[in-house]
Coordinates of C-alpha atoms and ligand atoms in Angstrom, one line a residue:
X1 CA 0.0 0.0 0.0
X2 CA 1.2 3.4 -0.9
X3 CA 0.5 6.2 1.6
X4 CA -1.0 9.0 -0.4
X5 CA -2.3 11.0 2.5
X6 CA -2.4 10.8 6.3
X7 CA -4.1 13.5 8.4
X8 CA -5.0 14.0 12.0
X9 CA -8.7 13.8 12.7
X10 CA -9.2 14.1 16.4
X11 CA -8.1 13.3 19.9
X12 CA -10.4 12.4 22.7
X13 CA -10.7 10.3 25.9
X14 CA -14.2 9.1 25.3
X15 CA -15.0 6.1 23.1
X16 CA -18.4 7.5 22.3
X17 CA -16.9 10.6 20.8
X18 CA -14.6 8.8 18.3
X19 CA -15.4 9.4 14.6
X20 CA -18.8 8.1 13.6
X21 CA -17.8 7.2 10.1
X22 CA -17.8 3.5 9.3
X23 CA -14.2 3.3 8.1
X24 CA -12.1 0.3 9.1
X25 CA -9.9 1.1 12.1
X26 CA -6.5 -0.3 13.1
X27 CA -5.2 0.5 16.6
X28 CA -1.6 0.7 17.8
X29 CA -0.9 0.1 21.5
X30 CA 2.0 -0.7 23.7
X31 CA 3.8 0.3 26.9
X32 CA 5.1 3.9 26.9
X33 CA 8.5 4.3 25.1
X34 CA 8.0 1.1 23.1
X35 CA 8.5 3.2 19.9
X36 CA 4.8 3.6 18.9
X37 CA 5.0 7.2 17.7
X38 CA 8.1 6.5 15.8
X39 CA 6.5 3.5 14.2
X40 CA 3.4 5.4 13.2
X41 CA 5.5 8.2 11.7
X42 CA 7.6 5.6 9.9
X43 CA 4.6 3.8 8.5
X44 CA 3.0 7.1 7.3
X45 CA 6.3 8.5 6.1
X46 CA 5.7 11.6 8.2
X47 CA 8.1 13.1 10.7
X48 CA 5.7 14.4 13.2
X49 CA 2.3 13.0 12.6
X50 CA 2.3 11.1 15.9
X51 CA 4.0 13.0 18.7
X52 CA 7.0 11.2 20.2
X53 CA 6.4 11.1 23.8
X54 CA 9.2 11.5 26.4
X55 CA 6.5 12.7 28.7
X56 CA 5.2 10.0 30.9
X57 CA 1.8 10.7 32.5
X58 CA 0.7 13.0 29.7
X59 CA -3.0 13.1 29.0
X60 CA -4.2 9.8 27.8
X61 CA -6.0 10.2 24.5
X62 CA -7.3 8.2 21.6
X63 CA -5.9 9.8 18.5
X64 CA -7.5 9.2 15.1
X65 CA -5.7 9.6 11.8
X66 CA -7.3 9.3 8.4
X67 CA -5.1 7.4 5.9
X68 CA -5.6 7.5 2.1
X69 CA -9.1 8.8 2.9
X70 CA -10.3 5.3 3.5
X71 CA -9.1 3.9 6.8
X72 CA -8.3 5.1 10.3
X73 CA -5.1 4.5 12.1
X74 CA -5.6 4.9 15.8
X75 CA -2.8 5.9 18.2
X76 CA -3.8 4.7 21.7
X77 CA -2.0 5.7 24.9
X78 CA 0.4 3.4 26.6
X79 CA -1.4 0.9 28.7
X80 CA -1.0 0.3 32.4
X81 CA -2.9 -1.6 35.0
X82 CA -6.0 0.1 36.5
X83 CA -5.6 1.0 40.1
X84 CA -7.6 -1.7 41.8
X85 CA -7.2 -3.6 45.0
X86 CA -4.3 -6.0 45.0
X87 CA -6.5 -9.0 45.6
X88 CA -8.6 -8.6 42.4
X89 CA -7.4 -9.7 39.0
X90 CA -5.3 -7.1 37.2
X91 CA -7.3 -5.0 34.8
X92 CA -6.4 -2.3 32.3
X93 CA -7.5 1.3 32.2
X94 CA -11.2 1.5 31.6
X95 CA -11.1 3.6 28.5
X96 CA -8.7 1.3 26.8
X97 CA -10.8 -1.8 27.5
X98 CA -14.0 0.1 26.6
X99 CA -12.4 1.2 23.3
X100 CA -11.5 -2.4 22.4
X101 CA -14.8 -3.8 23.5
X102 CA -17.1 -1.2 22.1
X103 CA -15.5 0.2 19.0
X104 CA -17.3 -1.6 16.2
X105 CA -15.1 -0.2 13.5
X106 CA -12.0 -1.7 15.1
X107 CA -10.7 -4.4 12.8
X108 CA -7.3 -5.2 14.5
X109 CA -5.1 -4.1 17.3
X110 CA -1.4 -4.0 16.9
X111 CA 0.4 -4.7 20.1
X112 CA 3.9 -3.2 20.1
X113 CA 6.6 -5.1 21.9
X114 CA 10.2 -3.8 22.3
X115 CA 12.3 -6.6 20.7
X116 CA 15.2 -5.9 23.1
X117 CA 13.4 -7.0 26.2
X118 CA 12.3 -10.3 27.6
X119 CA 8.6 -10.9 27.7
X120 CA 6.9 -8.5 30.1
X121 CA 3.9 -9.6 32.2
X122 CA 1.8 -6.5 31.3
X123 CA 2.2 -7.2 27.6
X124 CA 1.4 -10.9 28.0
X125 CA -1.6 -10.1 30.2
X126 CA -2.9 -7.5 27.8
X127 CA -2.8 -10.0 24.9
X128 CA -4.4 -12.6 27.0
X129 CA -7.2 -10.1 27.8
X130 CA -7.6 -9.5 24.1
X131 CA -7.8 -13.2 23.5
X132 CA -10.3 -13.8 26.2
X133 CA -12.5 -11.1 24.6
X134 CA -12.0 -12.5 21.1
X135 CA -10.4 -9.3 19.9
X136 CA -8.1 -9.8 16.9
X137 CA -4.6 -8.6 17.2
X138 CA -1.1 -8.9 15.7
X139 CA 2.2 -8.2 17.4
X140 CA 4.7 -5.6 16.1
X141 CA 8.2 -6.0 17.5
X142 CA 9.9 -2.6 17.5
X143 CA 13.5 -1.3 17.5
X144 CA 14.9 -4.4 15.7
X145 CA 17.9 -2.3 14.5
X146 CA 19.1 -2.0 18.1
X147 CA 20.0 -5.7 18.1
X148 CA 22.5 -7.8 16.2
X149 CA 20.8 -10.3 13.9
X150 CA 21.6 -13.3 16.2
X151 CA 20.4 -11.5 19.3
X152 CA 17.2 -10.5 17.5
X153 CA 16.6 -14.0 16.4
X154 CA 17.1 -15.4 19.9
X155 CA 14.7 -12.8 21.5
X156 CA 12.0 -13.6 18.9
X157 CA 12.4 -17.3 19.5
X158 CA 12.2 -16.8 23.3
X159 CA 9.1 -14.6 22.8
X160 CA 7.4 -17.3 20.7
X161 CA 8.2 -19.9 23.3
X162 CA 6.7 -17.8 26.0
X163 CA 3.6 -17.1 23.9
X164 CA 3.1 -20.8 23.2
X165 CA 2.8 -21.5 26.9
X166 CA -0.6 -19.8 26.6
X167 CA -1.5 -19.7 23.0
X168 CA -2.1 -22.6 20.6
X169 CA -0.1 -20.8 17.9
X170 CA 2.0 -17.7 17.7
X171 CA -0.2 -14.7 16.6
X172 CA 0.7 -13.0 13.4
X173 CA 3.7 -10.8 14.1
X174 CA 6.0 -8.3 12.4
X175 CA 9.5 -7.2 13.1
X176 CA 10.1 -3.5 12.6
X177 CA 12.6 -0.7 12.9
X178 CA 11.6 2.9 12.6
X179 CA 15.1 4.0 11.9
X180 CA 15.6 1.7 8.8
X181 CA 12.0 1.1 7.8
X182 CA 12.3 -2.7 8.3
X183 CA 8.8 -4.3 8.3
X184 CA 7.0 -1.2 6.8
X185 CA 5.9 -2.9 3.6
X186 CA 4.8 -6.0 5.5
X187 CA 2.6 -4.1 8.0
X188 CA 1.0 -1.9 5.3
X189 CA 0.4 -4.9 3.0
X190 CA -1.3 -6.7 5.9
X191 CA -3.6 -3.8 6.5
X192 CA -4.3 -3.4 2.8
X193 CA -5.1 -7.1 2.4
X194 CA -7.6 -6.9 5.3
X195 CA -9.1 -3.7 3.9
X196 CA -9.7 -5.5 0.7
X197 CA -11.9 -8.2 2.4
X198 CA -14.1 -6.1 4.7
X199 CA -17.2 -4.1 4.2
X200 CA -18.3 -2.1 7.2
X201 CA -21.1 -0.2 5.6
Ligands
GDP301 P1 6.4 5.9 22.3 O1 6.4 6.4 23.7 O2 6.0 4.4 22.3 O3 5.6 6.7 21.4 O4 7.9 5.8 21.8 P2 8.7 6.8 20.8 O5 8.3 6.6 19.4 O6 8.6 8.2 21.4 O7 10.2 6.2 21.0 C1 10.8 6.1 22.3 C2 12.3 6.2 22.1 O8 12.8 5.1 21.3 C3 12.8 7.5 21.3 O9 14.0 7.9 21.8 C4 12.9 7.0 19.9 O10 13.9 7.7 19.1 C5 13.4 5.5 20.1 N1 13.0 4.6 19.0 C6 11.8 4.4 18.6 N2 11.7 3.5 17.6 C7 13.0 3.2 17.4 C8 13.6 2.3 16.4 O11 13.0 1.6 15.6 N3 15.0 2.2 16.4 C9 15.8 2.9 17.3 N4 17.1 2.8 17.3 N5 15.2 3.8 18.2 C10 13.8 3.9 18.2

């Protein structure tokens, strides 16, 4: 897919106020500093479409971008556990779970994972939560350029092994770098392919 246009539509913290149009939507989510803004800018070939963070605790907003005038890319805030009593099961911030559960236009979530780190409980638990709620997602490993090929391979293998403790098969995944555009064509092609098969109207 060629990116002919990418424009900011709106930011808000309320799922009900997200755009009403029936365009297919793809949401990007991950822990803060995972490289989400850089990835979005790399995919869209724009330097400052998504704002690179560096500011933990900034307002948590759902950001919609209109791409090629026919689908929405959604930049979600970094997830964290909701503050609930220690005894109860860990849950995620309400507006993120509400977005995933209630947003009919959402076709697929992309869960971003820093390829340098070993599997983190919060990421694994978020994917489990998506699975329990039958919400489709794919994994995007970020910052692949920061590792030597052998180390990258080893980390990916370890991640797959960890996933297979819970999942029957490894979800669809992509390996990306925002500095050298690795994985860009694959992610865009994947979205394009899905867009060609769906009709939300
Ligand atoms: P966000 O908080 O998830 O939006 O993360 P950012 O996109 O702001 O990136 C966090 C930091 O990681 C920044 O210093 C980026 O320059 C750096 N970074 C992000 N993606 C990559 C990448 O693919 N390669 C390298 N080398 N650095 C990256």
